[in-house]
PDB file of C-alpha atoms in Angstrom:
ATOM      1  CA  UNK A 188     224.087 144.473 100.275  1.00 89.00           C
ATOM      2  CA  UNK A 189     224.353 148.299  99.489  1.00 96.00           C
ATOM      3  CA  UNK A 190     226.635 150.708  99.033  1.00 98.00           C
ATOM      4  CA  UNK A 191     226.461 154.679  99.701  1.00 98.00           C
ATOM      5  CA  UNK A 192     227.873 156.655  96.955  1.00 98.00           C
ATOM      6  CA  UNK A 193     229.245 160.317  97.907  1.00 97.00           C
ATOM      7  CA  UNK A 194     230.972 163.003  96.507  1.00 98.00           C
ATOM      8  CA  UNK A 195     232.280 166.201  97.314  1.00 97.00           C
ATOM      9  CA  UNK A 196     231.457 167.596  94.016  1.00 97.00           C
ATOM     10  CA  UNK A 197     227.607 167.226  94.115  1.00 98.00           C
ATOM     11  CA  UNK A 198     226.147 168.973  97.224  1.00 96.00           C
ATOM     12  CA  UNK A 199     225.853 167.209 100.437  1.00 93.00           C
ATOM     13  CA  UNK A 200     222.520 165.545 101.493  1.00 88.00           C
ATOM     14  CA  UNK A 201     220.707 168.169 103.792  1.00 82.00           C
ATOM     15  CA  UNK A 202     218.658 165.457 105.319  1.00 89.00           C
ATOM     16  CA  UNK A 203     218.643 161.457 106.607  1.00 95.00           C
ATOM     17  CA  UNK A 204     219.302 160.232 102.983  1.00 96.00           C
ATOM     18  CA  UNK A 205     222.316 159.958 100.721  1.00 97.00           C
ATOM     19  CA  UNK A 206     223.193 161.427  97.279  1.00 98.00           C
ATOM     20  CA  UNK A 207     222.998 157.664  95.768  1.00 98.00           C
ATOM     21  CA  UNK A 208     222.973 153.892  96.873  1.00 98.00           C
ATOM     22  CA  UNK A 209     224.236 151.249  94.862  1.00 98.00           C
ATOM     23  CA  UNK A 210     222.708 147.856  95.374  1.00 98.00           C
ATOM     24  CA  UNK A 211     222.683 144.720  92.765  1.00 97.00           C
ATOM     25  CA  UNK A 212     224.033 146.687  89.879  1.00 97.00           C
ATOM     26  CA  UNK A 213     221.569 149.778  89.885  1.00 98.00           C
ATOM     27  CA  UNK A 214     222.951 153.332  91.225  1.00 98.00           C
ATOM     28  CA  UNK A 215     219.526 154.755  92.665  1.00 98.00           C
ATOM     29  CA  UNK A 216     220.356 158.905  92.905  1.00 98.00           C
ATOM     30  CA  UNK A 217     218.481 161.177  95.190  1.00 98.00           C
ATOM     31  CA  UNK A 218     216.703 164.155  93.694  1.00 98.00           C
ATOM     32  CA  UNK A 219     219.539 166.655  92.890  1.00 98.00           C
ATOM     33  CA  UNK A 220     218.600 170.259  93.043  1.00 97.00           C
ATOM     34  CA  UNK A 221     220.344 173.008  91.394  1.00 98.00           C
ATOM     35  CA  UNK A 222     222.725 173.695  93.858  1.00 97.00           C
ATOM     36  CA  UNK A 223     226.336 174.766  93.045  1.00 97.00           C
ATOM     37  CA  UNK A 224     228.454 172.923  95.354  1.00 96.00           C
ATOM     38  CA  UNK A 225     231.256 175.201  95.660  1.00 95.00           C
ATOM     39  CA  UNK A 226     228.826 177.718  96.845  1.00 95.00           C
ATOM     40  CA  UNK A 227     225.591 175.941  97.987  1.00 95.00           C
ATOM     41  CA  UNK A 228     223.563 178.448  96.554  1.00 96.00           C
ATOM     42  CA  UNK A 229     221.362 177.753  93.446  1.00 96.00           C
ATOM     43  CA  UNK A 230     223.041 178.384  89.934  1.00 95.00           C
ATOM     44  CA  UNK A 231     222.013 181.787  89.190  1.00 96.00           C
ATOM     45  CA  UNK A 232     219.280 182.345  86.230  1.00 96.00           C
ATOM     46  CA  UNK A 233     216.279 180.535  85.387  1.00 98.00           C
ATOM     47  CA  UNK A 234     215.119 176.808  84.709  1.00 98.00           C
ATOM     48  CA  UNK A 235     217.493 176.347  81.922  1.00 98.00           C
ATOM     49  CA  UNK A 236     220.587 177.142  84.537  1.00 98.00           C
ATOM     50  CA  UNK A 237     219.018 175.018  86.926  1.00 98.00           C
ATOM     51  CA  UNK A 238     218.590 172.000  84.734  1.00 98.00           C
ATOM     52  CA  UNK A 239     222.302 172.056  83.629  1.00 98.00           C
ATOM     53  CA  UNK A 240     223.488 171.934  87.733  1.00 98.00           C
ATOM     54  CA  UNK A 241     221.355 169.820  88.299  1.00 98.00           C
ATOM     55  CA  UNK A 242     222.803 167.508  85.534  1.00 98.00           C
ATOM     56  CA  UNK A 243     226.369 168.554  86.664  1.00 98.00           C
ATOM     57  CA  UNK A 244     225.430 167.377  90.049  1.00 98.00           C
ATOM     58  CA  UNK A 245     223.976 163.944  88.354  1.00 98.00           C
ATOM     59  CA  UNK A 246     227.143 163.600  86.421  1.00 98.00           C
ATOM     60  CA  UNK A 247     229.563 164.048  89.180  1.00 98.00           C
ATOM     61  CA  UNK A 248     227.771 161.480  91.356  1.00 98.00           C
ATOM     62  CA  UNK A 249     227.532 159.278  88.647  1.00 98.00           C
ATOM     63  CA  UNK A 250     231.405 159.835  88.241  1.00 98.00           C
ATOM     64  CA  UNK A 251     231.823 158.808  91.598  1.00 98.00           C
ATOM     65  CA  UNK A 252     230.246 155.185  91.153  1.00 98.00           C
ATOM     66  CA  UNK A 253     232.180 154.890  87.584  1.00 98.00           C
ATOM     67  CA  UNK A 254     229.124 155.465  85.519  1.00 98.00           C
ATOM     68  CA  UNK A 255     228.304 158.070  82.698  1.00 98.00           C
ATOM     69  CA  UNK A 256     224.671 159.529  81.777  1.00 98.00           C
ATOM     70  CA  UNK A 257     224.908 156.729  79.051  1.00 97.00           C
ATOM     71  CA  UNK A 258     223.951 154.699  82.545  1.00 98.00           C
ATOM     72  CA  UNK A 259     220.601 155.972  83.384  1.00 98.00           C
ATOM     73  CA  UNK A 260     217.790 154.479  82.558  1.00 98.00           C
ATOM     74  CA  UNK A 261     215.671 156.554  84.087  1.00 98.00           C
ATOM     75  CA  UNK A 262     214.662 159.479  84.877  1.00 98.00           C
ATOM     76  CA  UNK A 263     212.100 161.664  86.909  1.00 98.00           C
ATOM     77  CA  UNK A 264     211.984 165.451  86.580  1.00 98.00           C
ATOM     78  CA  UNK A 265     210.228 167.722  89.215  1.00 98.00           C
ATOM     79  CA  UNK A 266     208.833 171.571  88.371  1.00 98.00           C
ATOM     80  CA  UNK A 267     207.562 173.953  89.934  1.00 98.00           C
ATOM     81  CA  UNK A 268     205.317 175.034  86.565  1.00 98.00           C
ATOM     82  CA  UNK A 269     204.926 172.783  83.618  1.00 98.00           C
ATOM     83  CA  UNK A 270     205.206 175.922  81.373  1.00 98.00           C
ATOM     84  CA  UNK A 271     208.927 175.703  81.952  1.00 98.00           C
ATOM     85  CA  UNK A 272     208.753 171.891  80.500  1.00 98.00           C
ATOM     86  CA  UNK A 273     210.078 173.079  77.349  1.00 98.00           C
ATOM     87  CA  UNK A 274     213.222 175.017  78.675  1.00 98.00           C
ATOM     88  CA  UNK A 275     214.311 172.287  80.381  1.00 98.00           C
ATOM     89  CA  UNK A 276     213.848 169.854  78.083  1.00 98.00           C
ATOM     90  CA  UNK A 277     216.242 171.683  75.605  1.00 98.00           C
ATOM     91  CA  UNK A 278     218.775 171.312  78.181  1.00 98.00           C
ATOM     92  CA  UNK A 279     218.160 168.111  79.159  1.00 98.00           C
ATOM     93  CA  UNK A 280     218.497 166.484  75.791  1.00 97.00           C
ATOM     94  CA  UNK A 281     221.667 167.595  75.654  1.00 98.00           C
ATOM     95  CA  UNK A 282     222.974 165.203  78.322  1.00 98.00           C
ATOM     96  CA  UNK A 283     222.209 162.217  76.409  1.00 97.00           C
ATOM     97  CA  UNK A 284     223.745 161.095  73.443  1.00 93.00           C
ATOM     98  CA  UNK A 285     222.091 158.297  71.234  1.00 88.00           C
ATOM     99  CA  UNK A 286     219.123 156.449  73.521  1.00 94.00           C
ATOM    100  CA  UNK A 287     217.225 158.581  75.962  1.00 98.00           C
ATOM    101  CA  UNK A 288     216.234 156.965  79.223  1.00 98.00           C
ATOM    102  CA  UNK A 289     212.526 156.419  80.368  1.00 98.00           C
ATOM    103  CA  UNK A 290     211.346 159.594  82.251  1.00 98.00           C
ATOM    104  CA  UNK A 291     208.487 161.207  84.013  1.00 98.00           C
ATOM    105  CA  UNK A 292     208.028 164.819  84.310  1.00 98.00           C
ATOM    106  CA  UNK A 293     205.638 166.361  87.114  1.00 98.00           C
ATOM    107  CA  UNK A 294     204.786 169.581  87.942  1.00 98.00           C
ATOM    108  CA  UNK A 295     204.812 169.809  91.860  1.00 98.00           C
ATOM    109  CA  UNK A 296     203.547 172.702  94.303  1.00 97.00           C
ATOM    110  CA  UNK A 297     206.571 173.693  95.589  1.00 97.00           C
ATOM    111  CA  UNK A 298     210.387 172.142  95.675  1.00 97.00           C
ATOM    112  CA  UNK A 299     212.638 172.634  98.289  1.00 94.00           C
ATOM    113  CA  UNK A 300     214.448 175.916  98.902  1.00 93.00           C
ATOM    114  CA  UNK A 301     212.244 177.178  95.905  1.00 96.00           C
ATOM    115  CA  UNK A 302     213.908 175.476  92.988  1.00 98.00           C
ATOM    116  CA  UNK A 303     212.788 175.197  89.612  1.00 98.00           C
ATOM    117  CA  UNK A 304     213.505 171.939  89.091  1.00 98.00           C
ATOM    118  CA  UNK A 305     214.711 168.921  90.641  1.00 98.00           C
ATOM    119  CA  UNK A 306     215.768 165.583  88.938  1.00 98.00           C
ATOM    120  CA  UNK A 307     216.214 162.275  90.111  1.00 98.00           C
ATOM    121  CA  UNK A 308     217.763 158.926  88.125  1.00 98.00           C
ATOM    122  CA  UNK A 309     218.326 155.598  88.461  1.00 98.00           C
ATOM    123  CA  UNK A 310     221.307 153.837  86.666  1.00 98.00           C
ATOM    124  CA  UNK A 311     222.493 150.862  85.810  1.00 98.00           C
ATOM    125  CA  UNK A 312     225.971 148.853  85.250  1.00 95.00           C
TER     126      UNK A 312
END
């Protein structure tokens, strides 16, 4: 059985997908773009600010499910260019205490709406 997770504190899906789905104690979050849900626009600035906004969206979705970033076991980071990795990584690490989740980071040809970063994750209860 699956449960749809939705919060207005993160951007609404702009296509046929959910912000997150919970199944068997696991929560699968769709990729989060750096969209400020209050404005519908990207966080101003570069990859650092966009990474922070993506994580704020993740935190809000997890909170709706009763979880925190401590529950994340796997992330996938999509970058517009690998030259952005170090700056993204500097912000990324601030969102975790103690053990870090498993992670993949890949450069892609393009991200929706010209974003510099998109982050998806899997969390467990």
